[in-house]
Coordinates of C-alpha atoms in Angstrom, one line a residue:
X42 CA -111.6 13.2 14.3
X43 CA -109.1 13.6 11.6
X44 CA -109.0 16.7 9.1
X45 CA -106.8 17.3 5.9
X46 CA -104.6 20.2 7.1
X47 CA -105.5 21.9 3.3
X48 CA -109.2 21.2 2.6
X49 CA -110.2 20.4 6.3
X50 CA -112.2 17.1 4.6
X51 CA -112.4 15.1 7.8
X52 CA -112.3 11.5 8.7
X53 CA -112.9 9.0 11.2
X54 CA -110.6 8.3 14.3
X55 CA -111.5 4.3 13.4
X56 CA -110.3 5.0 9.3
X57 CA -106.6 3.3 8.0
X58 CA -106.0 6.8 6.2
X59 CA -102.9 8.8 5.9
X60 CA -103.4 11.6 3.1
X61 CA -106.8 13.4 2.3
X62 CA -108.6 11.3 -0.4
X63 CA -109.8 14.7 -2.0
X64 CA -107.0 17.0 -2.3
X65 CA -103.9 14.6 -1.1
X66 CA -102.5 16.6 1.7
X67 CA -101.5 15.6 5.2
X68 CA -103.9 15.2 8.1
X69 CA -104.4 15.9 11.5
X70 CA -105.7 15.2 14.7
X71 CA -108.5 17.2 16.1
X72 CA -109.9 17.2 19.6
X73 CA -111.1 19.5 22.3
X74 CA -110.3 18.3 25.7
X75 CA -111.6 20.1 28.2
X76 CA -109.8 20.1 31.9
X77 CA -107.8 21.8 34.0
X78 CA -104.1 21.6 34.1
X79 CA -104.2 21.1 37.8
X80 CA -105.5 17.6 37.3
X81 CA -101.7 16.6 36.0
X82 CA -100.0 17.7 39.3
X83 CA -100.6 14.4 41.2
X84 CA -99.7 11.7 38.4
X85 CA -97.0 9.7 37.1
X86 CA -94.0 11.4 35.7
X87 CA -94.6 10.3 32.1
X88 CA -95.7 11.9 29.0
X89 CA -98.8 10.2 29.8
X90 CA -100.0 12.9 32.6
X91 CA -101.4 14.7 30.1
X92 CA -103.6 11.7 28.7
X93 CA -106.7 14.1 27.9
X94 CA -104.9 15.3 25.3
X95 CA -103.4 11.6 24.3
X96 CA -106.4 11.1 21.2
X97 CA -106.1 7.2 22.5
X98 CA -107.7 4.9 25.0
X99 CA -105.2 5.5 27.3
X100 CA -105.6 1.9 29.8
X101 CA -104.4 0.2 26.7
X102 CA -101.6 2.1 26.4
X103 CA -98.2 0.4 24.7
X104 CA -95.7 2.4 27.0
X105 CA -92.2 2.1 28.4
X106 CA -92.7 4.9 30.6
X107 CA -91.3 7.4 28.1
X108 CA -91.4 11.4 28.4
X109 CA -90.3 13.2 31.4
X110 CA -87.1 13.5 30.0
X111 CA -84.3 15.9 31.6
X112 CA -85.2 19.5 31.5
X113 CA -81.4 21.0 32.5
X114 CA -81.0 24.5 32.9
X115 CA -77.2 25.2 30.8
X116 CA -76.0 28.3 32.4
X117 CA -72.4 28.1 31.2
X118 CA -73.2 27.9 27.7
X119 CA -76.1 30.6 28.2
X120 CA -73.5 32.9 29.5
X121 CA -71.7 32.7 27.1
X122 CA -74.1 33.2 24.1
X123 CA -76.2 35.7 26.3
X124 CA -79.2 33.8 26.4
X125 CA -81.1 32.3 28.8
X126 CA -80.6 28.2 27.8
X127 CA -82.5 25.6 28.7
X128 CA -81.7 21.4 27.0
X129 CA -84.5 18.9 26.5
X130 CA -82.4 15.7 26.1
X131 CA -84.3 13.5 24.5
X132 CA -81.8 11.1 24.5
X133 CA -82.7 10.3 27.4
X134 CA -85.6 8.3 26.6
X135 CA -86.3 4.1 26.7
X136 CA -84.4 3.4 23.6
X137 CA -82.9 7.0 23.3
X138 CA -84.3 9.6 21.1
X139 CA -87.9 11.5 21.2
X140 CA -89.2 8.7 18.8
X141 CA -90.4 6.7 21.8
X142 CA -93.3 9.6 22.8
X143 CA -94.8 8.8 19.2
X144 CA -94.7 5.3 19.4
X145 CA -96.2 5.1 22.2
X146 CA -99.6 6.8 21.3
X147 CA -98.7 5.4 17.3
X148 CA -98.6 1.8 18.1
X149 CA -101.3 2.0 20.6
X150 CA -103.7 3.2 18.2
X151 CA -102.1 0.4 15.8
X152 CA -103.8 -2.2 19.0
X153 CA -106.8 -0.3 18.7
X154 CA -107.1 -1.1 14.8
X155 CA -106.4 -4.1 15.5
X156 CA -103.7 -4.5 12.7
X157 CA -100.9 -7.0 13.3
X158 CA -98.0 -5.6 11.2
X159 CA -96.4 -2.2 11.4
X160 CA -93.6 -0.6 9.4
X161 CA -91.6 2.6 8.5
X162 CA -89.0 3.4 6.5
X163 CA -86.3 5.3 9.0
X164 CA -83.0 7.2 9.1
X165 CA -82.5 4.8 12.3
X166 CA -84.0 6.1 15.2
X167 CA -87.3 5.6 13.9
X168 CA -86.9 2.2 13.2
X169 CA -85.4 1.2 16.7
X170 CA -88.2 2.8 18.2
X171 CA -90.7 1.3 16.5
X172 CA -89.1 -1.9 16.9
X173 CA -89.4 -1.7 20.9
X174 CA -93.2 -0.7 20.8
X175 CA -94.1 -3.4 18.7
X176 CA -92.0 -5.8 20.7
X177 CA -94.2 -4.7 23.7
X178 CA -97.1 -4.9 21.8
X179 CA -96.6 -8.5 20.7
X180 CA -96.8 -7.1 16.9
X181 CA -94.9 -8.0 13.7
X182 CA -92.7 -5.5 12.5
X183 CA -90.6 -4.3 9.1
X184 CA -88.3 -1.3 8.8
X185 CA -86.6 -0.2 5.8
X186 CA -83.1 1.5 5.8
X187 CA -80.7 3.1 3.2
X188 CA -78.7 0.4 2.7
X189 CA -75.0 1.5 4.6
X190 CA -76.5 4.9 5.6
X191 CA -77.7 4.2 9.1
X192 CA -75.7 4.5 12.2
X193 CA -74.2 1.9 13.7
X194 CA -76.2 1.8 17.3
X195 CA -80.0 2.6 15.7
X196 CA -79.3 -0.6 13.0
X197 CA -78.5 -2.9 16.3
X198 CA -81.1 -1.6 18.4
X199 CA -84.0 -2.4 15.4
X200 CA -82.0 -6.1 14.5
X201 CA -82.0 -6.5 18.7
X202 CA -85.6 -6.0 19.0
X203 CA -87.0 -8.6 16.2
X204 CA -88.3 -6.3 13.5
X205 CA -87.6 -7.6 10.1
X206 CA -84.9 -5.2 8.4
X207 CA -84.1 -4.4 5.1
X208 CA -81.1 -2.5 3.4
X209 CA -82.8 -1.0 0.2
X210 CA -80.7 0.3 -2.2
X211 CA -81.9 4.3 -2.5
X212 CA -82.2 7.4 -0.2
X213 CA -84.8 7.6 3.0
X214 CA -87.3 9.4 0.6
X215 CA -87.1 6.3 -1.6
X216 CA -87.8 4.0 1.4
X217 CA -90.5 5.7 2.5
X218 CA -91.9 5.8 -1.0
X219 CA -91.8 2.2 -0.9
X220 CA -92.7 1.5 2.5
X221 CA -95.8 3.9 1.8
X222 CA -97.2 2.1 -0.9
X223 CA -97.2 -1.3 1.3
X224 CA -99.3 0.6 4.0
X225 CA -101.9 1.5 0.5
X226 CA -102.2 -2.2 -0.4
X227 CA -103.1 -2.8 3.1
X228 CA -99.8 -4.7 4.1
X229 CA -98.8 -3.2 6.9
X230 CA -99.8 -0.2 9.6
X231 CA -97.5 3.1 8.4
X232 CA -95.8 4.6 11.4
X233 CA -93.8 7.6 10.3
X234 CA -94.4 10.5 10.7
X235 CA -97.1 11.1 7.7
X236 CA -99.3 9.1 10.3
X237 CA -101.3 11.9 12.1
X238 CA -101.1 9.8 15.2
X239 CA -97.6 9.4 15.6
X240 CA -97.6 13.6 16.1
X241 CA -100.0 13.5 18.6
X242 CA -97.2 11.2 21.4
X243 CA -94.3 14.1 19.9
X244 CA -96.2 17.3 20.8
X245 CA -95.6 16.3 24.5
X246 CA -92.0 17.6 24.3
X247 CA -94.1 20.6 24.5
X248 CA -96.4 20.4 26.7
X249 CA -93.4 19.0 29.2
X250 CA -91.5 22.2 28.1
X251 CA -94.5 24.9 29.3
X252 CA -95.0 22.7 32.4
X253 CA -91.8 22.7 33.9
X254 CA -91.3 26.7 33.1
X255 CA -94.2 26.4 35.4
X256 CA -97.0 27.4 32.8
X257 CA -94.4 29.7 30.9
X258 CA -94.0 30.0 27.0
X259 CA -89.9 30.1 26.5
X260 CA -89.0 32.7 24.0
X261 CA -87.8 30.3 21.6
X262 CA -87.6 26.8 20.9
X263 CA -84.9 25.6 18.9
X264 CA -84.8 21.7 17.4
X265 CA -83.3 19.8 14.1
X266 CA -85.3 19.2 11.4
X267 CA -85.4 16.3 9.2
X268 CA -88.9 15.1 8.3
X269 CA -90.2 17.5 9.9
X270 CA -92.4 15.9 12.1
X271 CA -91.2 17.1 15.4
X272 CA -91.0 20.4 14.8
X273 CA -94.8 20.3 13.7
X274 CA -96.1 18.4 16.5
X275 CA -94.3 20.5 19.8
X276 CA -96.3 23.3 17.9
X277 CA -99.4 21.5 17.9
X278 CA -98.6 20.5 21.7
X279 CA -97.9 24.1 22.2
X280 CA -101.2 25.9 20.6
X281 CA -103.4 23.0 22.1
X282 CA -102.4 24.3 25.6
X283 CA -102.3 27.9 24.5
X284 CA -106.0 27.2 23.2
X285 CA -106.7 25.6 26.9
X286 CA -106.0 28.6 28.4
X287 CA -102.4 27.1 30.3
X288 CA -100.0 29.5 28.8
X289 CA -100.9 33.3 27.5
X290 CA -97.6 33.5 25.3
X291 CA -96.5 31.4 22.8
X292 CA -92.5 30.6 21.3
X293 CA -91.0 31.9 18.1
X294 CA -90.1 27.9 16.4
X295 CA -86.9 27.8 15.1
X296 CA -86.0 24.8 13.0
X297 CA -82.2 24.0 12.1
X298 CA -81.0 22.1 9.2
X299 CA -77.9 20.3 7.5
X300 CA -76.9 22.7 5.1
X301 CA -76.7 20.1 2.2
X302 CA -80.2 18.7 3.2
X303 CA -82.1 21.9 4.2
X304 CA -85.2 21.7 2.0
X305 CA -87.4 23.7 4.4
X306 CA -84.4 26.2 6.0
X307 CA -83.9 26.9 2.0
X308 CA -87.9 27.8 1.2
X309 CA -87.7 30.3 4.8
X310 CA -84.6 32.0 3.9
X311 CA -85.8 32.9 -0.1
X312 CA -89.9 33.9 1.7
X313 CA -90.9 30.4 -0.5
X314 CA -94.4 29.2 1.0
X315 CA -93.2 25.9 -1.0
X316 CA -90.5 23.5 -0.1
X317 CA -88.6 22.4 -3.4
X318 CA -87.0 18.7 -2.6
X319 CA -83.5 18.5 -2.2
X320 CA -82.1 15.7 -4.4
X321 CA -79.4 13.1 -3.1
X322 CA -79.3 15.1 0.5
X323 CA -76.4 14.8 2.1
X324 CA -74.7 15.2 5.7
X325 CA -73.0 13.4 8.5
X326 CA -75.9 13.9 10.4
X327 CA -78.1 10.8 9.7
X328 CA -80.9 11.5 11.5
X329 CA -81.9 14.6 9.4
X330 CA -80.2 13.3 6.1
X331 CA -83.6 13.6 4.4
X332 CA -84.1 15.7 1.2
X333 CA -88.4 15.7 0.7
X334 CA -89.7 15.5 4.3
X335 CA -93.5 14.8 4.7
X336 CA -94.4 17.0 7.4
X337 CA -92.7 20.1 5.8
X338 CA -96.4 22.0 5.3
X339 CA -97.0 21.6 8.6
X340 CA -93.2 22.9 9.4
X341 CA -93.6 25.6 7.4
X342 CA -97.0 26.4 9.1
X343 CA -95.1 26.0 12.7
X344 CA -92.5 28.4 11.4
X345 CA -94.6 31.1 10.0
X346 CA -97.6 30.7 12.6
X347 CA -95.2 31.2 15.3
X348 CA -92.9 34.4 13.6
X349 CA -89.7 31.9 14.0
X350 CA -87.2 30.7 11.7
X351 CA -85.0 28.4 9.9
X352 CA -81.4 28.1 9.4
X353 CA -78.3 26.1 8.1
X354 CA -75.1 24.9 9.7
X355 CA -72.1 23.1 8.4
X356 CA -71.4 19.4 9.3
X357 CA -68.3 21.2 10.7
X358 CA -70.5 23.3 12.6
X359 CA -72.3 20.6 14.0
X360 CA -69.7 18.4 15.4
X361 CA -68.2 21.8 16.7
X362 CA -71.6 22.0 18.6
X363 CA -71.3 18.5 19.5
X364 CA -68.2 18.5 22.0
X365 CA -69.5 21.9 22.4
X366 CA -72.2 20.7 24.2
X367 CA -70.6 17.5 25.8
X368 CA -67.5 19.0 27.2
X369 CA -69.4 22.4 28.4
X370 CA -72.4 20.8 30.1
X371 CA -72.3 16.9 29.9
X372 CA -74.4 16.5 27.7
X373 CA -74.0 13.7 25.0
X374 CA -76.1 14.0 22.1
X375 CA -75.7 12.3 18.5
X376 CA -74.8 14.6 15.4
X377 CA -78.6 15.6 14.5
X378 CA -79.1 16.5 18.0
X379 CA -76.1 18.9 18.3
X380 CA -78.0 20.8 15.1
X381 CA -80.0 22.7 17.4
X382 CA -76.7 24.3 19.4
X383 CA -75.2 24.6 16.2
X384 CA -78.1 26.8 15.0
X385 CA -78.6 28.5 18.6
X386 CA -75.1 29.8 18.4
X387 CA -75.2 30.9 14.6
X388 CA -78.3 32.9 15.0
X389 CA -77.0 34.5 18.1
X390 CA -73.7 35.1 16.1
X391 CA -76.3 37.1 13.7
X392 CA -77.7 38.8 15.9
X393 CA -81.3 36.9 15.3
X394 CA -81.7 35.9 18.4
X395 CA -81.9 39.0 21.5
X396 CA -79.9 39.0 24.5
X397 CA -81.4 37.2 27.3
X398 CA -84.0 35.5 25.4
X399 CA -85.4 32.3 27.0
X400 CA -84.3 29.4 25.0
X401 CA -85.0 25.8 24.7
X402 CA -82.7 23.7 22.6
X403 CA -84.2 20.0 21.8
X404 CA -81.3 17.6 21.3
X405 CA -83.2 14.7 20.2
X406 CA -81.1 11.8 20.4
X407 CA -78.8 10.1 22.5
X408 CA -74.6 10.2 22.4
X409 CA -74.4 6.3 21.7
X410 CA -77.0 6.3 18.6
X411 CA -74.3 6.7 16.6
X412 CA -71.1 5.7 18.6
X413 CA -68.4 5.4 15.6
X414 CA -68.9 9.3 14.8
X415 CA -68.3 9.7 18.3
X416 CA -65.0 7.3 18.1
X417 CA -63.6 8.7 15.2
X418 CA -64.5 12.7 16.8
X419 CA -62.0 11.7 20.1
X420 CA -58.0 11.2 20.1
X421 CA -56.8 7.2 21.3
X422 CA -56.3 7.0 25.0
X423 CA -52.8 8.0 25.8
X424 CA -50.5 4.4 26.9
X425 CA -48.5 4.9 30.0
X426 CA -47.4 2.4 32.4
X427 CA -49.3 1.9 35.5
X428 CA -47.0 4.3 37.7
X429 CA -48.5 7.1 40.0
X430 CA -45.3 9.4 38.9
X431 CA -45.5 9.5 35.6
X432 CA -49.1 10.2 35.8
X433 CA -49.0 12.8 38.3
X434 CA -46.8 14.8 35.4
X435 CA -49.5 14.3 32.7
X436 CA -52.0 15.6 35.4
X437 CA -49.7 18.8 35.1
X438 CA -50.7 19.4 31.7
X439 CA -53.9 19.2 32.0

């Protein structure tokens, strides 16, 4: 079942719908599985162990083996914050950002409609996600970009897949204007985030998160926000398994945004219970350059719901957070991603977040997604001849 997240009008699971026909708000997916969490112990290491919770028919599942991703323990930068840190990399998906996990379940219930066109308008990662799931699913596929705005590596990886791509000239909330009104005429199958079923592949970040604490709420969960989707859904993953019985606690949700796109961060820090758009957002970090994101109720909800927070950090800040992150624990993550350090180490520097709280940091996309930020952040290889003594007096300085 589907319900408006406002009205609760509710729909059918078989119904092309993605706003409430009476009041115009966003919907959601409903169910009420009942099992026990032992039953996931002796599967597959995907996200789709927990297919009971999956509102798809999971032997039809359009899947490259995505969720499970690494779950590493950072103890140097923990130390030094005074926290307890834990990184979901995300990155580390099969074409290298959490997109993948939605997807999955999103183009799977695409099959199931039996449509044969999908589409979204993206910041990039979207797009070459959706262009590897319906490559798999033998399904035609359109993706609108801002034209020149999109990083370098998410463009190829949507070209390099077969979808259909086009540069429009406009913003990511004009795209998805556009791209929305297609999906109304019946063009195409709308898979960003607005589409309830997309959530329902992202809320397994966590459910993965409480299982390997071994059934324990973190503290806090910490993650970028751009359209707000993921954000929304690990709360939804998070309250389903409260509501299961799995977990007894539950995690303060923190989102983090660009300062000069921060819609939602703005509306928590002035106690709004509205989000007012952000015209012309604006920030090196692509992948949350988005100024009137479509999930932001449900953000806000997640926010509020959970006693957490929002804040703001710097492009500075987050390409601080960046090598931060690589050079400390090996971890390569594109701008967006490093958001969420950025944020963890501001709100610790505020003294919002305790000593020794449990954190877990989502960095949601992969190093390489946007390689010429990543070139231009690094100093040219230094030229020496191929001599073993003059190396061995650079080694000196290191």
């Amino acid at each position: 079942m589907i319900r408006c997240i406002s009205c609760d009008a509710k729909y059918d699971d078989d119904e092309i719908i993605y706003t409430c026909k009476e009041c115009g708000s966003i919907l959601e997916v409903i169910q009420t599985p009942s099992v026990s969490k032992e039953v996931f112990s002796n599967r597959k290491n995907t996200m789709w162990k927990y297919k009971e919770f999956l509102p798809v028919n999971s032997d039809k599942r359009v899947s490259l083996e995505e969720g499970a991703t690494p779950f590493c323990k950072c103890d140097k930068i923990g130390k030094e914050l005074g926290v307890d840190l834990y990184v979901k990399v995300e990155g580390s998906n099969p074409t290298g950002s959490f997109k993948d996990r939605g997807m999955s379940v999103g183009v799977t219930k695409a099959m199931e409609l039996g449509v044969n066109m999908v589409g979204c308008a993206s910041t990039g990662n979207t797009s070459a996600s959706l262009a590897a799931y319906a490559a798999r699913a033998g399904l035609k596929c359109i993706v609108l970009l801002p034209s020149g705005k999109v990083a370098l590596g998410k463009l190829a990886q949507a070209m390099f897949h077969g979808a259909k791509v086009l540069g429009i000239n406009g913003n990511f909330d004009e795209a998805l204007e556009t791209v929305t009104q297609l999906a109304l005429d019946g063009e195409l199958y709308l898979l960003n985030s607005i589409n309830p079923y997309r959530l329902e592949g992202q809320k397994t970040i966590g459910f993965e998160i409480v299982d390997d604490l071994g059934w324990q709420s973190p503290d806090r969960i910490i993650l970028p926000v751009g359209n707000a989707g993921n954000i929304s859904a690990i709360w939804k993953g998070i309250k389903e398994f409260n509501q299961a019985g799995f977990i007894d606690d539950i995690p303060m949700m923190t989102g983090i945004q660009a300062v000069n796109a921060a819609p939602i961060a703005n509306a928590i820090k002035q106690g709004k219970t509205e989000v007012t758009p952000v015209k012309d957002p604006d920030t090196i970090a692509t992948a949350i350059r988005i100024g009137a994101p479509v999930s932001s109720t449900k953000a806000m909800r997640a926010i509020q719901e959970s006693n957490g927070t929002a804040e703001t950090v710097t492009d500075d800040e987050i390409l601080d957070a960046q090598k931060y992150l690589a050079r400390t624990e090996g971890i390569g993550v594109e701008p967006a991603s490093a958001a969420s350090i950025a944020g963890l180490k501001k709100l610790v520097e505020n003294g919002e977040i305790d000593k020794n709280e449990r954190v877990v940091c989502i960095v949601t996309g992969h190093l390489l997604k946007d390689p010429n930020t990543a070139i231009e952040a690094c100093t040219q290889p230094t030229e020496i001849d191929s001599d073993a003594e003059a190396i061995k007096k650079i080694l000196k300085t290191l």
